[in-house]
Amino acid sequence: MAPRTAGTDPLERVERLAAENAVVIFSISSCCMCHAVKRLFCGMGVNPTVYELDEDPRGKEMEKALVRLLGSSQAVPAVFIGGKLIGPMDRVMASHINGSLVPLLKEAGALWL
Ligand SMILES: *[C@@H]1O[C@H](CO)[C@@H](O)[C@H](O)[C@H]1NC(C)=O
């Protein structure tokens, strides 16, 4: 196991960013699904915080942390609402369709209507 140093652990960075913003999308600028999920939120009137991992020198480590969190091979897009991991695009869409997404957004203070 790699030693963990407070404040420099990529998982902690991910969790801190997620906790500090109502809606956070971890993204890579060339990823189409990331653009789609941004458009979905913008279309709902939500202004998500988008964190481009390819623009962060430590983004690769954060990607690995997200892959572990998501339990999938793809790190992005990874959506957090109110500090809670919702998941990739398909989970966001499923929550939108079953009506659980809007209440989550309201609870997080990301949506007022
Ligand atoms: C809606 O779908 C999401 C994502 O699959 C799931 O986590 C959630 O439990 C579902 N909620 C309801 C009310 O069915």
PDB file of C-alpha atoms and ligand atoms in Angstrom:
ATOM      1  CA  MET A   1       0.000   0.000   0.000  1.00  0.00           C
ATOM      2  CA  ALA A   2       1.206   3.484  -0.842  1.00  0.00           C
ATOM      3  CA  PRO A   3       1.673   5.752   2.163  1.00  0.00           C
ATOM      4  CA  ARG A   4      -1.112   8.263   2.703  1.00  0.00           C
ATOM      5  CA  THR A   5      -0.191  11.833   3.432  1.00  0.00           C
ATOM      6  CA  ALA A   6      -2.900  14.129   4.733  1.00  0.00           C
ATOM      7  CA  GLY A   7      -4.192  16.518   2.088  1.00  0.00           C
ATOM      8  CA  THR A   8      -2.338  14.886  -0.791  1.00  0.00           C
ATOM      9  CA  ASP A   9      -4.373  11.720  -1.088  1.00  0.00           C
ATOM     10  CA  PRO A  10      -6.217  11.779  -4.453  1.00  0.00           C
ATOM     11  CA  LEU A  11      -9.338  10.212  -2.939  1.00  0.00           C
ATOM     12  CA  GLU A  12      -9.434  12.931  -0.277  1.00  0.00           C
ATOM     13  CA  ARG A  13      -9.088  15.582  -2.974  1.00  0.00           C
ATOM     14  CA  VAL A  14     -12.012  14.077  -4.886  1.00  0.00           C
ATOM     15  CA  GLU A  15     -14.141  13.907  -1.740  1.00  0.00           C
ATOM     16  CA  ARG A  16     -13.254  17.450  -0.682  1.00  0.00           C
ATOM     17  CA  LEU A  17     -14.140  18.903  -4.096  1.00  0.00           C
ATOM     18  CA  ALA A  18     -17.376  16.919  -4.070  1.00  0.00           C
ATOM     19  CA  ALA A  19     -18.278  18.146  -0.574  1.00  0.00           C
ATOM     20  CA  GLU A  20     -17.537  21.818  -1.308  1.00  0.00           C
ATOM     21  CA  ASN A  21     -19.875  22.131  -4.297  1.00  0.00           C
ATOM     22  CA  ALA A  22     -23.539  21.243  -4.803  1.00  0.00           C
ATOM     23  CA  VAL A  23     -22.995  19.452  -8.109  1.00  0.00           C
ATOM     24  CA  VAL A  24     -19.585  18.299  -9.257  1.00  0.00           C
ATOM     25  CA  ILE A  25     -18.781  16.577 -12.513  1.00  0.00           C
ATOM     26  CA  PHE A  26     -15.345  15.026 -12.829  1.00  0.00           C
ATOM     27  CA  SER A  27     -14.561  15.148 -16.520  1.00  0.00           C
ATOM     28  CA  ILE A  28     -11.895  14.874 -19.180  1.00  0.00           C
ATOM     29  CA  SER A  29     -12.165  17.573 -21.822  1.00  0.00           C
ATOM     30  CA  SER A  30     -12.139  15.118 -24.749  1.00  0.00           C
ATOM     31  CA  CYS A  31     -14.863  12.850 -23.287  1.00  0.00           C
ATOM     32  CA  CYS A  32     -18.191  13.039 -25.157  1.00  0.00           C
ATOM     33  CA  MET A  33     -20.234  11.540 -22.330  1.00  0.00           C
ATOM     34  CA  CYS A  34     -18.867  14.288 -20.070  1.00  0.00           C
ATOM     35  CA  HIS A  35     -20.198  16.939 -22.444  1.00  0.00           C
ATOM     36  CA  ALA A  36     -23.547  15.150 -22.542  1.00  0.00           C
ATOM     37  CA  VAL A  37     -23.860  15.065 -18.753  1.00  0.00           C
ATOM     38  CA  LYS A  38     -22.894  18.770 -18.515  1.00  0.00           C
ATOM     39  CA  ARG A  39     -25.569  19.610 -21.089  1.00  0.00           C
ATOM     40  CA  LEU A  40     -28.141  17.563 -19.170  1.00  0.00           C
ATOM     41  CA  PHE A  41     -27.538  19.579 -15.980  1.00  0.00           C
ATOM     42  CA  CYS A  42     -27.336  22.917 -17.795  1.00  0.00           C
ATOM     43  CA  GLY A  43     -30.617  22.080 -19.509  1.00  0.00           C
ATOM     44  CA  MET A  44     -32.204  21.543 -16.088  1.00  0.00           C
ATOM     45  CA  GLY A  45     -31.026  24.962 -14.949  1.00  0.00           C
ATOM     46  CA  VAL A  46     -28.244  23.565 -12.778  1.00  0.00           C
ATOM     47  CA  ASN A  47     -24.801  25.104 -12.973  1.00  0.00           C
ATOM     48  CA  PRO A  48     -22.451  22.217 -12.170  1.00  0.00           C
ATOM     49  CA  THR A  49     -18.839  22.582 -11.072  1.00  0.00           C
ATOM     50  CA  VAL A  50     -16.838  20.818 -13.750  1.00  0.00           C
ATOM     51  CA  TYR A  51     -13.450  19.501 -12.807  1.00  0.00           C
ATOM     52  CA  GLU A  52     -11.323  18.632 -15.835  1.00  0.00           C
ATOM     53  CA  LEU A  53      -8.928  15.917 -14.697  1.00  0.00           C
ATOM     54  CA  ASP A  54      -6.714  16.265 -17.769  1.00  0.00           C
ATOM     55  CA  GLU A  55      -5.969  19.858 -16.743  1.00  0.00           C
ATOM     56  CA  ASP A  56      -4.740  18.835 -13.292  1.00  0.00           C
ATOM     57  CA  PRO A  57      -1.157  17.575 -12.885  1.00  0.00           C
ATOM     58  CA  ARG A  58      -2.496  15.058 -10.364  1.00  0.00           C
ATOM     59  CA  GLY A  59      -5.560  14.213 -12.419  1.00  0.00           C
ATOM     60  CA  LYS A  60      -4.321  10.727 -13.289  1.00  0.00           C
ATOM     61  CA  GLU A  61      -4.222   9.752  -9.614  1.00  0.00           C
ATOM     62  CA  MET A  62      -7.694  11.202  -9.099  1.00  0.00           C
ATOM     63  CA  GLU A  63      -8.893   9.173 -12.087  1.00  0.00           C
ATOM     64  CA  LYS A  64      -7.623   6.023 -10.400  1.00  0.00           C
ATOM     65  CA  ALA A  65      -9.419   6.965  -7.192  1.00  0.00           C
ATOM     66  CA  LEU A  66     -12.649   7.526  -9.166  1.00  0.00           C
ATOM     67  CA  VAL A  67     -12.320   4.183 -10.967  1.00  0.00           C
ATOM     68  CA  ARG A  68     -12.127   2.521  -7.543  1.00  0.00           C
ATOM     69  CA  LEU A  69     -15.085   4.518  -6.211  1.00  0.00           C
ATOM     70  CA  LEU A  70     -17.226   3.794  -9.264  1.00  0.00           C
ATOM     71  CA  GLY A  71     -16.130   0.184  -9.542  1.00  0.00           C
ATOM     72  CA  SER A  72     -15.940   0.572 -13.307  1.00  0.00           C
ATOM     73  CA  SER A  73     -13.222   0.859 -15.924  1.00  0.00           C
ATOM     74  CA  GLN A  74     -14.173   4.452 -16.776  1.00  0.00           C
ATOM     75  CA  ALA A  75     -13.339   7.264 -14.352  1.00  0.00           C
ATOM     76  CA  VAL A  76     -15.421   9.901 -16.106  1.00  0.00           C
ATOM     77  CA  PRO A  77     -17.941  11.308 -16.112  1.00  0.00           C
ATOM     78  CA  ALA A  78     -18.372  10.921 -12.354  1.00  0.00           C
ATOM     79  CA  VAL A  79     -21.191  12.972 -10.882  1.00  0.00           C
ATOM     80  CA  PHE A  80     -21.497  13.986  -7.231  1.00  0.00           C
ATOM     81  CA  ILE A  81     -24.564  15.756  -5.839  1.00  0.00           C
ATOM     82  CA  GLY A  82     -24.479  17.162  -2.322  1.00  0.00           C
ATOM     83  CA  GLY A  83     -21.168  15.386  -1.730  1.00  0.00           C
ATOM     84  CA  LYS A  84     -22.663  12.000  -2.598  1.00  0.00           C
ATOM     85  CA  LEU A  85     -21.482   9.932  -5.534  1.00  0.00           C
ATOM     86  CA  ILE A  86     -24.323   9.454  -7.991  1.00  0.00           C
ATOM     87  CA  GLY A  87     -22.235   7.751 -10.650  1.00  0.00           C
ATOM     88  CA  PRO A  88     -21.641   7.817 -14.371  1.00  0.00           C
ATOM     89  CA  MET A  89     -24.052   9.072 -17.051  1.00  0.00           C
ATOM     90  CA  ASP A  90     -26.305   5.981 -17.028  1.00  0.00           C
ATOM     91  CA  ARG A  91     -26.930   6.310 -13.269  1.00  0.00           C
ATOM     92  CA  VAL A  92     -27.661  10.018 -13.621  1.00  0.00           C
ATOM     93  CA  MET A  93     -30.108   9.291 -16.461  1.00  0.00           C
ATOM     94  CA  ALA A  94     -31.764   6.473 -14.482  1.00  0.00           C
ATOM     95  CA  SER A  95     -32.224   8.813 -11.502  1.00  0.00           C
ATOM     96  CA  HIS A  96     -33.604  11.497 -13.804  1.00  0.00           C
ATOM     97  CA  ILE A  97     -36.102   9.054 -15.311  1.00  0.00           C
ATOM     98  CA  ASN A  98     -37.303   7.612 -11.987  1.00  0.00           C
ATOM     99  CA  GLY A  99     -37.708  11.076 -10.507  1.00  0.00           C
ATOM    100  CA  SER A 100     -35.039  10.871  -7.806  1.00  0.00           C
ATOM    101  CA  LEU A 101     -32.612  13.337  -9.427  1.00  0.00           C
ATOM    102  CA  VAL A 102     -34.579  16.574  -8.991  1.00  0.00           C
ATOM    103  CA  PRO A 103     -35.199  16.079  -5.239  1.00  0.00           C
ATOM    104  CA  LEU A 104     -31.473  15.361  -4.779  1.00  0.00           C
ATOM    105  CA  LEU A 105     -30.605  18.578  -6.623  1.00  0.00           C
ATOM    106  CA  LYS A 106     -33.063  20.570  -4.521  1.00  0.00           C
ATOM    107  CA  GLU A 107     -31.715  19.067  -1.325  1.00  0.00           C
ATOM    108  CA  ALA A 108     -28.182  20.039  -2.391  1.00  0.00           C
ATOM    109  CA  GLY A 109     -29.335  23.595  -3.121  1.00  0.00           C
ATOM    110  CA  ALA A 110     -28.519  23.293  -6.827  1.00  0.00           C
ATOM    111  CA  LEU A 111     -32.090  23.743  -8.040  1.00  0.00           C
ATOM    112  CA  TRP A 112     -34.700  26.124  -6.722  1.00  0.00           C
ATOM    113  CA  LEU A 113     -37.740  25.554  -8.881  1.00  0.00           C
TER     114      LEU A 113
HETATM  115  C1  LIG B   1     -33.702   5.685  -9.088  1.00  0.00           C
HETATM  116  O1  LIG B   1     -32.573   5.261  -9.809  1.00  0.00           O
HETATM  117  C2  LIG B   1     -31.333   5.407  -9.113  1.00  0.00           C
HETATM  118  C3  LIG B   1     -30.215   5.049 -10.084  1.00  0.00           C
HETATM  119  O2  LIG B   1     -30.376   3.768 -10.629  1.00  0.00           O
HETATM  120  C4  LIG B   1     -31.364   4.527  -7.875  1.00  0.00           C
HETATM  121  O3  LIG B   1     -30.153   4.673  -7.173  1.00  0.00           O
HETATM  122  C5  LIG B   1     -32.513   4.975  -7.006  1.00  0.00           C
HETATM  123  O4  LIG B   1     -32.598   4.142  -5.868  1.00  0.00           O
HETATM  124  C6  LIG B   1     -33.828   4.925  -7.781  1.00  0.00           C
HETATM  125  N1  LIG B   1     -34.873   5.530  -6.948  1.00  0.00           N
HETATM  126  C7  LIG B   1     -36.135   5.112  -6.970  1.00  0.00           C
HETATM  127  C8  LIG B   1     -37.079   5.906  -6.132  1.00  0.00           C
HETATM  128  O5  LIG B   1     -36.505   4.175  -7.643  1.00  0.00           O
END
